[in-house]
PDB file of C-alpha atoms in Angstrom:
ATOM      1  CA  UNK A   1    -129.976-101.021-131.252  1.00  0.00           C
ATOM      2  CA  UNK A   2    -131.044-104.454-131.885  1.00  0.00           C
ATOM      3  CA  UNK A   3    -134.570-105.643-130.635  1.00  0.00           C
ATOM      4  CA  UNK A   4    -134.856-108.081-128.692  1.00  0.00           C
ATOM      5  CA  UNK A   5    -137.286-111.064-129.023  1.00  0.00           C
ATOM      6  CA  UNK A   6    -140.198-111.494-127.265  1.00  0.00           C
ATOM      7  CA  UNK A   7    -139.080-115.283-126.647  1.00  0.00           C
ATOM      8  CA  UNK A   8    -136.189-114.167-125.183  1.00  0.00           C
ATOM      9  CA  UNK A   9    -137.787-111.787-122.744  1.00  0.00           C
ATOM     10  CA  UNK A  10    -140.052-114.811-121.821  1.00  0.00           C
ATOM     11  CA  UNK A  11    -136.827-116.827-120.457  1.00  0.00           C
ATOM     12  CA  UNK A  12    -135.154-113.762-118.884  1.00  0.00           C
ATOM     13  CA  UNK A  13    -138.221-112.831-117.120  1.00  0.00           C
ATOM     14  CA  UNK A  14    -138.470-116.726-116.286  1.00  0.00           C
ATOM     15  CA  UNK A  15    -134.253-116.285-114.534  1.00  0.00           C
ATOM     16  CA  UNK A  16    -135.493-113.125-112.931  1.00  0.00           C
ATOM     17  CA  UNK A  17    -138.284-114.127-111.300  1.00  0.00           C
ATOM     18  CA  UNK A  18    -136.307-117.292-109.709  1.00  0.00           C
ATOM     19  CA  UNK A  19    -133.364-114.891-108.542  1.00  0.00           C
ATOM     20  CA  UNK A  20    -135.604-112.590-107.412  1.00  0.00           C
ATOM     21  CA  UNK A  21    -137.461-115.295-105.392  1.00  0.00           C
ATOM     22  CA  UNK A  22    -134.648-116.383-103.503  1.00  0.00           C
ATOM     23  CA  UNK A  23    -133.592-112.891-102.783  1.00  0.00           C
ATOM     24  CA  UNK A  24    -136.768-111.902-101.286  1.00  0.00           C
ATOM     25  CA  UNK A  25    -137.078-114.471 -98.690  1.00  0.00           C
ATOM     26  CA  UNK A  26    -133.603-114.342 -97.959  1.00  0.00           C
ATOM     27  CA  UNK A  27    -134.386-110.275 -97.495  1.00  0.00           C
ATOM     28  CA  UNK A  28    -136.999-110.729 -95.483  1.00  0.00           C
ATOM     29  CA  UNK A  29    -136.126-113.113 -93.206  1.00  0.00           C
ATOM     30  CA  UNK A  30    -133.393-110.970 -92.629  1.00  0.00           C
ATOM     31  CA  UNK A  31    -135.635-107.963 -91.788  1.00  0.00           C
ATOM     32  CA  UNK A  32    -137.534-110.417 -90.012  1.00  0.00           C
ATOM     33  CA  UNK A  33    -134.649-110.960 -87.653  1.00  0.00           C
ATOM     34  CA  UNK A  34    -133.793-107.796 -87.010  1.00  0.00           C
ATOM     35  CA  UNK A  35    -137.121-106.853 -86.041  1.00  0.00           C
ATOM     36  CA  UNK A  36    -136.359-109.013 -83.194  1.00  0.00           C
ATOM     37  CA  UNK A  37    -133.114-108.101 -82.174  1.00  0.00           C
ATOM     38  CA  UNK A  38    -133.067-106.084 -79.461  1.00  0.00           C
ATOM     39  CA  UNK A  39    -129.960-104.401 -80.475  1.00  0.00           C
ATOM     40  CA  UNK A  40    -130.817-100.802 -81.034  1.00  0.00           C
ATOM     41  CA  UNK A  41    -128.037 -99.313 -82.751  1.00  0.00           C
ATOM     42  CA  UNK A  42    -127.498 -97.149 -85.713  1.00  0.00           C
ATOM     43  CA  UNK A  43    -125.504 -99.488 -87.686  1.00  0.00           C
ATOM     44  CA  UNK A  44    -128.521-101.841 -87.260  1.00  0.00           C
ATOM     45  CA  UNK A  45    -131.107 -99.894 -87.680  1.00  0.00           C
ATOM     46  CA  UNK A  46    -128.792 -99.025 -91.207  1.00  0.00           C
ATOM     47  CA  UNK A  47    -128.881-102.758 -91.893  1.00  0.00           C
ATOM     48  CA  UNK A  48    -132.796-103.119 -91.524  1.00  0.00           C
ATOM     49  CA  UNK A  49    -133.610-100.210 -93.688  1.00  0.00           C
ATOM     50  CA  UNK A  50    -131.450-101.829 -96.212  1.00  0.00           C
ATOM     51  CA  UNK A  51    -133.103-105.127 -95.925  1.00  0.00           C
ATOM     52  CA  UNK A  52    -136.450-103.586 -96.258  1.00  0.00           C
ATOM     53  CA  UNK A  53    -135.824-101.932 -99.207  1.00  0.00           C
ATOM     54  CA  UNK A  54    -133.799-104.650-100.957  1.00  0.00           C
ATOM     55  CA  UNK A  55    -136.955-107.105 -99.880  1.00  0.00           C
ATOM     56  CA  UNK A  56    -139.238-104.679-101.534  1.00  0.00           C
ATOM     57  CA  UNK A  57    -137.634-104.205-104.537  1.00  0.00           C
ATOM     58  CA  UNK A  58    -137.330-107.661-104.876  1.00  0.00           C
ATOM     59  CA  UNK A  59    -140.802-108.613-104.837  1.00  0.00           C
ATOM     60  CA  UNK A  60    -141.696-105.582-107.425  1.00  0.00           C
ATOM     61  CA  UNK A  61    -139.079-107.378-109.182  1.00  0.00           C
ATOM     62  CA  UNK A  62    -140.737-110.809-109.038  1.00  0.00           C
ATOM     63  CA  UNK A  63    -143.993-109.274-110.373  1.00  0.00           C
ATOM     64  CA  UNK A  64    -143.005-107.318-113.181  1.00  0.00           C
ATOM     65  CA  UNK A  65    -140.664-110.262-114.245  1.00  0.00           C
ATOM     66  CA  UNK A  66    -143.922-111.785-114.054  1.00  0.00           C
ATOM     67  CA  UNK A  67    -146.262-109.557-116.368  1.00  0.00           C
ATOM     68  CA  UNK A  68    -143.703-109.913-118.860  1.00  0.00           C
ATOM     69  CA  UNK A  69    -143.675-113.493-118.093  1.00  0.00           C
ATOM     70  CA  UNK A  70    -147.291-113.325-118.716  1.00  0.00           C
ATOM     71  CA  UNK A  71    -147.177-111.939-121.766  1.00  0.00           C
ATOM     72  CA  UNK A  72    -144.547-113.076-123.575  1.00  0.00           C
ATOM     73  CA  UNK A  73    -146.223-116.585-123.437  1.00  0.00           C
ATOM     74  CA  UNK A  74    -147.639-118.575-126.008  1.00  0.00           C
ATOM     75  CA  UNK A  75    -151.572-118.104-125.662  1.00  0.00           C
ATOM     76  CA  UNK A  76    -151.443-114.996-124.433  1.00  0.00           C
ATOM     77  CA  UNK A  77    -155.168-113.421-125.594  1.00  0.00           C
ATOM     78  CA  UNK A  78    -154.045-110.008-126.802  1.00  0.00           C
ATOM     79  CA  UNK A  79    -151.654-109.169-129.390  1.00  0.00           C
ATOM     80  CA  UNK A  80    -148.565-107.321-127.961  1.00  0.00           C
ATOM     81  CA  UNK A  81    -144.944-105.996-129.222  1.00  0.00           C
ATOM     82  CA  UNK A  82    -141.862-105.091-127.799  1.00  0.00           C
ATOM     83  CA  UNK A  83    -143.040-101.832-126.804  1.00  0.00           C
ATOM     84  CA  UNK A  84    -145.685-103.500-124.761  1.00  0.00           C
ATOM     85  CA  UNK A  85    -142.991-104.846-122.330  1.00  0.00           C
ATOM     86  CA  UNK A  86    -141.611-101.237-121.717  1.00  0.00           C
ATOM     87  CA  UNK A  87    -143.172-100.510-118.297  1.00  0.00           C
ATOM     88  CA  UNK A  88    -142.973-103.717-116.568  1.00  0.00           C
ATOM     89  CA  UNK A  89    -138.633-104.415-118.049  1.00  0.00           C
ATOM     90  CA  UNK A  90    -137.707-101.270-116.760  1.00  0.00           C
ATOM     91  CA  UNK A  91    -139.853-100.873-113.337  1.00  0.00           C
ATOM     92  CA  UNK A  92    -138.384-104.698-113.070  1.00  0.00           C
ATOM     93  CA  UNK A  93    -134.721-103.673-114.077  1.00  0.00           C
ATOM     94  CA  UNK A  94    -134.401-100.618-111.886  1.00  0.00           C
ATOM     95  CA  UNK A  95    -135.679-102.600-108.738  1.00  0.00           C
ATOM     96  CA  UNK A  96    -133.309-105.427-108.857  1.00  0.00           C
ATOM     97  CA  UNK A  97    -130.711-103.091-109.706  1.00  0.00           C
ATOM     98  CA  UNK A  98    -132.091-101.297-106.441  1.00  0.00           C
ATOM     99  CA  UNK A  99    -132.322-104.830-104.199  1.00  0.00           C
ATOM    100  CA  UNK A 100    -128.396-105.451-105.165  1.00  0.00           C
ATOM    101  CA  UNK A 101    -127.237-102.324-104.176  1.00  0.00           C
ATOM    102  CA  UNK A 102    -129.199-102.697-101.029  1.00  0.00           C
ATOM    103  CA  UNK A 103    -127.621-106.083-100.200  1.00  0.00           C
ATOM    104  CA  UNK A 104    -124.414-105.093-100.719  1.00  0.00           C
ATOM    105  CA  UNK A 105    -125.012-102.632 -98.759  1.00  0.00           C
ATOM    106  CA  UNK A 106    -126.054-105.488 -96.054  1.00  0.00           C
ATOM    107  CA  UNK A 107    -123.063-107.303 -96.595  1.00  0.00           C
ATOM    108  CA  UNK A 108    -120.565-104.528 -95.856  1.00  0.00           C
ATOM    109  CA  UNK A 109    -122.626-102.855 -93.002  1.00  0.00           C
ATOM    110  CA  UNK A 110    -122.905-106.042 -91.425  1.00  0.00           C
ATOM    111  CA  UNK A 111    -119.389-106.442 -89.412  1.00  0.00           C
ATOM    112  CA  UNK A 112    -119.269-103.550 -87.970  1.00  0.00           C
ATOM    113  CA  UNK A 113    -121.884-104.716 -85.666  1.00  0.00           C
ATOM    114  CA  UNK A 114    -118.864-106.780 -84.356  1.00  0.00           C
ATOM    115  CA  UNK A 115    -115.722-104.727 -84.595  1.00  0.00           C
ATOM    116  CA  UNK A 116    -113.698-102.240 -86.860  1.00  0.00           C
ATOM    117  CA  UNK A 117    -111.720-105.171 -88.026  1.00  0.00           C
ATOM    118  CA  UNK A 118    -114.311-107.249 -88.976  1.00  0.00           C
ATOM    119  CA  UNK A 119    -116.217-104.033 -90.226  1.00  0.00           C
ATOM    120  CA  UNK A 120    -113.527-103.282 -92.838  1.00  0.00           C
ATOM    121  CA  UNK A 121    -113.582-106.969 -94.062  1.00  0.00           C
ATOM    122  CA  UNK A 122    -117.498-106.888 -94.731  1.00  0.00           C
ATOM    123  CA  UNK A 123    -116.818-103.228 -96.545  1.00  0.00           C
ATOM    124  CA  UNK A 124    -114.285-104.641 -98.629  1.00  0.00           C
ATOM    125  CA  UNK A 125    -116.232-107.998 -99.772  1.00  0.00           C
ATOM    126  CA  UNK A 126    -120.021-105.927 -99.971  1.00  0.00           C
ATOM    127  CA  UNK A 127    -118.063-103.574-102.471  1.00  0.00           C
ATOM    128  CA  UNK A 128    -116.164-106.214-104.684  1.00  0.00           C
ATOM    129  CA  UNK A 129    -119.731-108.050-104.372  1.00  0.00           C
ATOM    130  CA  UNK A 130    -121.125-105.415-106.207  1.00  0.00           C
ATOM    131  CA  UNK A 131    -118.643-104.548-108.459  1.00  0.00           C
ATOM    132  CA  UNK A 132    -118.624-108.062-109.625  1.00  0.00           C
ATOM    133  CA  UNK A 133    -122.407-108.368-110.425  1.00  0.00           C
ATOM    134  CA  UNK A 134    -122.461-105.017-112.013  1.00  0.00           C
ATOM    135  CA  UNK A 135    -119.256-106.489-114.308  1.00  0.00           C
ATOM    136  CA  UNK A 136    -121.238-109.706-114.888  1.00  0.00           C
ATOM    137  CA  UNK A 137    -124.539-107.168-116.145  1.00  0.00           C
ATOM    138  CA  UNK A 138    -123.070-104.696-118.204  1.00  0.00           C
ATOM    139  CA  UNK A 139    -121.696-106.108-121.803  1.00  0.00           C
ATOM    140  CA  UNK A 140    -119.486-103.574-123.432  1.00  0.00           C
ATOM    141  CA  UNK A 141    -118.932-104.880-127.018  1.00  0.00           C
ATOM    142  CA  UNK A 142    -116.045-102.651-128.890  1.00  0.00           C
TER     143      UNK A 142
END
């Protein structure tokens, strides 16, 4: 397996920590408005669990990204390697792996607060969703 750069990991961790961002306050300001609903239902109560996680997972997300952010940059007062980054890339890569999941999950609970109809519709699109970022993550090279 090739190794990958440390200047490489400082730009990825850079993109991370952006997406990551966004997807947090999106999360929680989702959360944030269910806690207020006064809808009491299973299928919401589903949908805030799912938030909750996905907006906690984010935010590990952001600060690993960040550690390796961290260290990865030029200055950095202690002398690291790849192997240094171990902890932080994979508690980072297993939460926003985590998060996604969770949002998709969002995405296809959410209509069937509404109806069947629209429930199947939000089922169909949270699962392509998915598929599609997990398609656009994993590089199979032949």
């Amino acid at each position: 397996m090739t190794e990958i750069p440390l200047e490489y990991w400082n730009k990825l961790a850079s993109q991370l920590i952006m997406i990551s961002s966004l997807l947090t306050g999106f999360s929680i300001a989702v959360t944030a408005n269910l806690l207020v609903n006064e809808s009491n239902n299973r299928i919401t109560n589903y949908i805030l669990k799912a938030t909750t996680i996905a907006s906690g997972c984010f935010l590990v997300t952001v600060f690993a990204m960040t550690k390796i952010l961290m260290m990865t940059t030029q200055g950095y007062p202690y002398k690291i390697a790849v192997s240094d980054l171990s902890l932080p890339k994979m508690i980072g890569m297993v939460t926003i792996i985590i998060g996604i999941i969770s949002l998709s999950i969002v995405i296809a609970l959410s209509g069937w607060t509404k109806s069947k109809r629209i429930g199947i519709f939000t089922t169909i699109v949270g699962i392509l969703t998915f598929l599609m970022i997990l398609m656009t993550l994993i590089e199979i090279r032949t």
